[in-house]
Amino acid sequence: MLPPGSKLPPIVQTAWFMADAPGVFERFHREYGPIFTVRYAGFPPEVYVTTAELAEQVYRTDHNGHGHAGAARRDFMEHLVGAHSVLTLDGEPWERHRKKLNPPLRAKQVAGYRDDIAAIAAEKIESWPLDRPFALRDRMQEITLEIIIRLIFGIGDAGRVRRLHELLPALIETGGAMQVAMLPERLHGIAARVPFSPYGRFLRLRAEVDAMLFEEIRRRRAAPGGTDVLGRLLEAGLGDQEVRDELITMLIAGHETTATGLAWAFERLLRMPEILRRLPDDEPYLDAVVKEVLRVRPVVYEAPRLLSAPLRLGEYEIPAGWYAGPYIPLVHRDPAAFPTPGQFRPERFLEGHPSRGWMPFGGGRRFCVGAQLALLEMRVILREVLHRLELTAPDQAPEARRLKNVTLAPAKQTRVIARARTPARAT
Ligand code: HEM
């Protein structure tokens, strides 16, 4: 039996999803129960599961080889990340790349970046406006982008850093735009020749970024070493094109996601003064707060697998060729995994091992490779901001969740007003 789902035509389901993604999933969950099918125009049907137990069963397909996370992402991402990216590979090539990417991003390794992250944050915070509202998410993105450029790409030259701050957001924006990401491959040649086409602009930006990255790779091969991730990947024996693809992969997967996680952290905390008061110096509590924020406001809403064999989930059988994945915001409200799921309670992460249903970074073998770096960034940046500034929300109403590529971001980008703290509190 197939999981239930709406009878609305796929084009209507797609339009509804684009207009109000969280609303659609919550409605289908209410109507059809913990497992349901969504049909998007032009794609195979996707089955969403909403309990921790069902999500684990889906992640198990990473182990038996029937679930393909790479294939589920390839069509949207390969033009950006290239053909040698852990995001879009599966099987043996994925395994080979993942083994090279894991070591430099382990908790112990990234802990060495703590002071650099704090220094980057401190410098950027200096330039924030005081006493008038601004969008915090953009400021977070400047910080997380600088972290990628300096600590992952290992680029420190001020001129190049500045140029990359212009190029990389433009590359991601044009590369993620529908007209480019959804352009069928057979039309790439024609689109590239149309003057001023979005695809042509994307190709020009990509060429300029690639030239900078290849030059950096050449330079670093001549002078090996360094503590940045680029240096470690070169030592691990990846080829130039493979290293370029993995650098762009970390940029795409790691900078907007972390910035959005931080934006949600501030959006939530500014509406919970009793929790904010206990921050930021109690490190275990800060860590628990970050994890609880990612539970109640997971940034990435799904982690789909393209199935190459039928998947049995309880009384249902999902056919090969369909997608299956958790809808993470609802898994995080599964009362079997999180008692009193509606309450913001960081303590749940201090009272022993957190629930196995916590999956802001996905799960199975494809679990986010950058999770430890992201958590460290969130703790350090929260701390730097809270030490320097007193933030308030100009409007106390919670910000809605708005779909932004594969993330759910605060609709108003986390509007805040910053005031300088008294010198006694500053570090
Ligand atoms: C708060 C920030 C972040 C969130 C919420 C997040 C979330 C995720 C999720 C949900 C997945 C999919 C996992 C799955 O399919 O089961 C993923 C994969 C991935 N993430 Fe992250 N991520 C974050 C930060 C980062 C950072 C900082 C990096 C790199 C520096 C990174 C690199 C990657 C890569 C390379 C993958 C693909 C892994 C694979 O398929 O083997 N992410 N992330």
Coordinates of C-alpha atoms in Angstrom, one line a residue, residues 115-424:
D115 CA 40.1 31.9 18.5
D116 CA 40.1 32.6 14.7
I117 CA 36.3 32.4 14.7
A118 CA 36.0 34.7 17.7
A119 CA 38.4 37.2 16.1
I120 CA 36.5 37.2 12.8
A121 CA 33.2 37.7 14.7
A122 CA 34.6 40.5 16.9
E123 CA 35.9 42.4 13.9
K124 CA 32.6 42.2 12.0
I125 CA 30.5 43.1 15.0
E126 CA 32.5 46.4 15.3
S127 CA 30.8 47.6 12.1
W128 CA 27.2 46.9 13.1
P129 CA 24.8 49.8 13.3
L130 CA 23.7 50.9 16.8
D131 CA 20.3 52.0 18.0
R132 CA 18.3 51.3 14.8
P133 CA 16.8 48.1 13.4
F134 CA 18.7 45.9 11.0
A135 CA 18.6 42.4 9.6
L136 CA 20.8 40.2 11.7
R137 CA 20.9 37.2 9.3
D138 CA 22.8 39.2 6.7
R139 CA 25.4 40.1 9.3
M140 CA 25.7 36.5 10.4
Q141 CA 26.2 35.5 6.8
E142 CA 29.1 37.9 6.5
I143 CA 30.8 36.2 9.4
T144 CA 30.2 32.7 8.3
L145 CA 31.4 33.5 4.8
E146 CA 34.6 35.0 6.1
I147 CA 35.1 31.8 8.2
I148 CA 34.8 29.7 5.0
I149 CA 37.1 32.0 3.0
R150 CA 39.8 32.1 5.7
L151 CA 39.6 28.8 7.6
I152 CA 38.4 26.5 4.9
F153 CA 39.8 28.0 1.7
G154 CA 42.8 29.3 3.6
I155 CA 42.8 32.6 1.8
G156 CA 44.1 35.6 3.9
D157 CA 45.1 38.2 1.4
A158 CA 42.8 41.2 2.1
G159 CA 42.2 42.0 -1.6
R160 CA 41.2 38.5 -2.5
V161 CA 39.1 38.1 0.7
R162 CA 37.2 41.3 -0.4
R163 CA 36.7 40.1 -3.9
L164 CA 35.4 36.7 -2.7
H165 CA 32.9 38.5 -0.5
E166 CA 31.5 40.0 -3.6
L167 CA 31.7 37.0 -5.9
L168 CA 30.6 34.1 -3.7
P169 CA 27.2 35.4 -2.6
A170 CA 26.5 36.4 -6.2
L171 CA 27.6 32.9 -7.4
I172 CA 25.3 31.2 -4.9
E173 CA 22.4 33.5 -5.7
T174 CA 22.5 33.1 -9.5
G175 CA 23.4 29.4 -9.2
G176 CA 20.4 28.8 -6.9
A177 CA 17.9 30.8 -9.0
M178 CA 15.2 28.6 -10.5
Q179 CA 16.1 29.7 -14.1
V180 CA 19.6 28.3 -13.6
A181 CA 19.2 25.4 -11.2
M182 CA 16.2 23.9 -13.1
L183 CA 17.6 24.6 -16.6
P184 CA 17.6 21.3 -18.5
E185 CA 21.2 20.2 -19.5
R186 CA 20.4 20.1 -23.2
L187 CA 19.7 23.9 -23.1
H188 CA 22.9 24.8 -21.3
G189 CA 24.8 25.5 -24.6
I190 CA 22.1 27.8 -25.9
A191 CA 21.5 29.6 -22.6
A192 CA 25.3 30.3 -22.3
R193 CA 25.2 32.2 -25.6
V194 CA 22.2 34.4 -24.9
P195 CA 23.5 37.9 -23.9
F196 CA 22.7 38.8 -20.3
S197 CA 21.0 35.5 -19.5
P198 CA 21.1 34.4 -15.9
Y199 CA 22.9 31.2 -16.9
G200 CA 25.6 33.2 -18.7
R201 CA 26.1 35.4 -15.7
F202 CA 26.3 32.3 -13.5
L203 CA 29.0 30.9 -15.8
R204 CA 31.1 34.1 -15.7
L205 CA 30.9 34.2 -11.9
R206 CA 31.8 30.5 -11.6
A207 CA 34.8 31.0 -14.0
E208 CA 36.2 33.8 -11.9
V209 CA 35.8 32.0 -8.6
D210 CA 37.3 28.8 -10.1
A211 CA 40.3 30.8 -11.4
M212 CA 40.9 32.1 -7.9
L213 CA 40.5 28.7 -6.3
F214 CA 42.8 26.9 -8.8
E215 CA 45.4 29.6 -8.4
E216 CA 45.3 29.1 -4.6
I217 CA 45.5 25.3 -5.0
R218 CA 48.6 25.7 -7.2
R219 CA 50.2 28.1 -4.8
R220 CA 49.5 25.8 -1.8
R221 CA 50.8 22.7 -3.6
A222 CA 54.1 24.5 -4.0
A223 CA 54.1 25.4 -0.3
P224 CA 52.4 22.6 1.6
G225 CA 51.1 22.6 5.2
G226 CA 48.8 25.0 7.0
T227 CA 46.0 24.4 9.5
D228 CA 43.1 25.3 7.1
V229 CA 40.9 22.7 5.5
L230 CA 42.4 23.3 2.0
G231 CA 45.9 22.4 3.3
R232 CA 44.5 19.2 4.8
L233 CA 42.7 18.2 1.7
L234 CA 45.8 18.6 -0.4
E235 CA 47.7 16.4 2.0
A236 CA 45.0 13.8 1.7
G237 CA 45.8 13.3 -2.0
L238 CA 42.7 14.7 -3.8
G239 CA 43.3 16.1 -7.4
D240 CA 42.9 19.8 -8.2
Q241 CA 39.4 19.5 -9.6
E242 CA 38.3 17.3 -6.7
V243 CA 39.6 19.9 -4.2
R244 CA 37.9 22.7 -6.0
D245 CA 34.6 20.9 -6.0
E246 CA 34.8 20.1 -2.2
L247 CA 35.7 23.7 -1.4
I248 CA 32.7 24.9 -3.2
T249 CA 30.7 22.1 -1.5
M250 CA 31.6 23.3 1.9
L251 CA 30.8 26.9 0.9
I252 CA 27.3 25.9 -0.4
A253 CA 26.5 23.5 2.4
G254 CA 28.1 25.4 5.3
H255 CA 27.7 29.2 5.2
E256 CA 24.0 30.1 4.7
T257 CA 23.0 27.1 6.9
T258 CA 25.1 28.2 9.8
A259 CA 24.1 31.9 9.4
T260 CA 20.4 30.9 9.4
G261 CA 20.9 28.7 12.5
L262 CA 22.4 31.8 14.2
A263 CA 19.6 34.0 13.0
W264 CA 17.1 31.6 14.6
A265 CA 19.1 31.4 17.8
F266 CA 18.8 35.2 18.2
E267 CA 15.2 35.3 17.0
R268 CA 14.3 32.7 19.7
L269 CA 16.5 34.0 22.5
L270 CA 15.4 37.7 22.2
R271 CA 11.9 36.4 23.0
M272 CA 13.0 34.3 26.0
P273 CA 14.7 36.8 28.5
E274 CA 14.9 34.2 31.3
I275 CA 17.1 31.9 29.1
L276 CA 19.1 34.8 27.6
R277 CA 20.0 36.0 31.1
R278 CA 21.9 32.7 31.7
L279 CA 24.1 33.2 28.6
P280 CA 26.7 33.2 27.3
D281 CA 29.4 32.1 29.8
D282 CA 28.1 28.8 31.0
E283 CA 29.5 26.7 28.1
P284 CA 27.5 23.4 28.6
Y285 CA 24.3 25.5 28.9
L286 CA 25.2 27.5 25.8
D287 CA 25.8 24.2 23.9
A288 CA 22.4 22.9 25.1
V289 CA 20.7 26.2 24.0
V290 CA 22.2 25.9 20.5
K291 CA 21.0 22.3 20.2
E292 CA 17.5 23.2 21.5
V293 CA 17.3 26.1 19.0
L294 CA 18.2 23.7 16.2
R295 CA 15.5 21.3 17.5
V296 CA 12.7 23.9 17.5
R297 CA 13.9 25.7 14.4
P298 CA 15.8 23.2 12.3
V299 CA 17.4 25.1 9.3
V300 CA 17.3 22.3 6.8
Y301 CA 13.8 20.8 6.6
E302 CA 14.4 17.5 4.9
A303 CA 17.1 14.9 4.1
P304 CA 15.7 12.8 1.2
R305 CA 17.0 9.6 -0.3
L306 CA 16.3 8.5 -3.8
L307 CA 15.3 4.8 -3.5
S308 CA 16.8 2.2 -5.8
A309 CA 14.7 -0.6 -4.2
P310 CA 11.2 -0.6 -2.5
L311 CA 11.2 0.5 1.1
R312 CA 8.8 -1.0 3.6
L313 CA 7.6 1.3 6.3
G314 CA 5.0 -0.4 8.5
E315 CA 2.0 -1.2 6.4
Y316 CA 3.3 0.9 3.5
E317 CA 5.7 0.1 0.7
I318 CA 7.4 3.0 -1.1
P319 CA 8.4 2.1 -4.7
A320 CA 11.9 2.2 -6.1
G321 CA 12.4 5.5 -8.0
W322 CA 10.5 7.6 -5.3
Y323 CA 12.1 9.8 -2.7
A324 CA 11.8 9.1 1.0
G325 CA 13.0 11.4 3.9
P326 CA 12.2 12.9 7.2
Y327 CA 10.4 16.2 7.5
I328 CA 12.7 17.3 10.2
P329 CA 10.6 20.0 12.0
L330 CA 7.9 17.5 12.8
V331 CA 10.3 14.7 13.8
H332 CA 11.7 17.2 16.3
R333 CA 8.2 17.5 17.7
D334 CA 7.7 13.7 18.1
P335 CA 6.7 13.3 21.7
A336 CA 8.1 9.8 21.8
A337 CA 11.6 11.3 21.2
F338 CA 11.1 14.7 22.9
P339 CA 8.8 14.8 25.9
T340 CA 6.9 18.1 26.1
P341 CA 8.1 19.0 22.6
G342 CA 6.3 22.4 22.6
Q343 CA 8.5 23.7 25.4
F344 CA 11.9 25.3 24.8
R345 CA 13.9 23.3 27.3
P346 CA 17.7 23.3 26.8
E347 CA 18.0 21.1 29.9
R348 CA 16.9 18.1 27.8
F349 CA 20.3 18.1 26.3
L350 CA 22.0 18.3 29.7
E351 CA 20.2 15.3 31.2
G352 CA 22.1 12.6 29.5
H353 CA 22.4 11.6 25.9
P354 CA 20.1 13.7 23.7
S355 CA 17.3 11.9 22.0
R356 CA 18.1 9.9 18.9
G357 CA 15.4 11.9 17.1
W358 CA 17.5 15.1 17.1
M359 CA 18.5 15.5 13.4
P360 CA 19.1 19.1 12.3
F361 CA 22.2 17.6 10.6
G362 CA 20.4 14.7 9.0
G363 CA 21.4 11.1 9.8
G364 CA 22.7 7.8 8.7
R365 CA 25.9 7.7 6.8
R366 CA 25.2 11.1 5.1
F367 CA 25.1 12.9 8.5
C368 CA 26.4 16.5 7.9
V369 CA 30.2 16.4 7.8
G370 CA 30.4 20.0 9.0
A371 CA 28.2 19.6 12.1
Q372 CA 31.0 20.1 14.6
L373 CA 32.2 23.2 12.9
A374 CA 28.7 24.6 12.7
L375 CA 28.0 24.0 16.4
L376 CA 31.4 25.6 17.4
E377 CA 30.6 28.6 15.1
M378 CA 27.2 29.0 16.7
R379 CA 28.5 28.9 20.3
V380 CA 31.5 31.2 19.6
I381 CA 29.6 33.8 17.6
L382 CA 26.7 33.9 20.1
R383 CA 29.2 34.5 22.8
E384 CA 31.0 37.3 21.0
V385 CA 27.8 39.1 20.2
L386 CA 26.2 38.8 23.6
H387 CA 29.4 40.0 25.3
R388 CA 29.6 43.2 23.2
L389 CA 26.0 44.2 22.5
E390 CA 22.6 44.2 24.1
L391 CA 20.1 43.1 21.5
T392 CA 16.3 43.6 21.4
A393 CA 13.6 42.7 18.9
P394 CA 11.8 45.7 17.6
D395 CA 8.7 43.5 17.3
Q396 CA 8.1 40.8 19.9
A397 CA 5.9 38.7 17.6
P398 CA 7.8 35.5 16.5
E399 CA 9.1 35.6 13.0
A400 CA 7.5 33.2 10.6
R401 CA 9.5 30.5 8.7
R402 CA 10.1 31.3 5.1
L403 CA 11.5 28.8 2.5
K404 CA 14.9 29.8 1.2
N405 CA 16.4 27.2 -1.1
V406 CA 16.6 24.1 1.0
T407 CA 16.3 26.0 4.3
L408 CA 13.6 27.6 6.5
A409 CA 14.8 31.1 7.5
P410 CA 13.2 33.8 9.7
A411 CA 10.8 35.7 7.4
K412 CA 12.2 39.1 8.5
Q413 CA 15.8 37.9 8.6
T414 CA 15.8 38.4 12.4
R415 CA 15.2 42.1 12.9
V416 CA 17.1 43.5 15.9
I417 CA 18.2 46.7 17.5
A418 CA 21.7 46.7 19.0
R419 CA 23.0 48.8 21.9
A420 CA 26.5 48.9 23.2
R421 CA 27.0 47.1 26.6
T422 CA 28.5 48.9 29.5
P423 CA 32.3 48.6 29.3
A424 CA 32.4 46.4 32.4

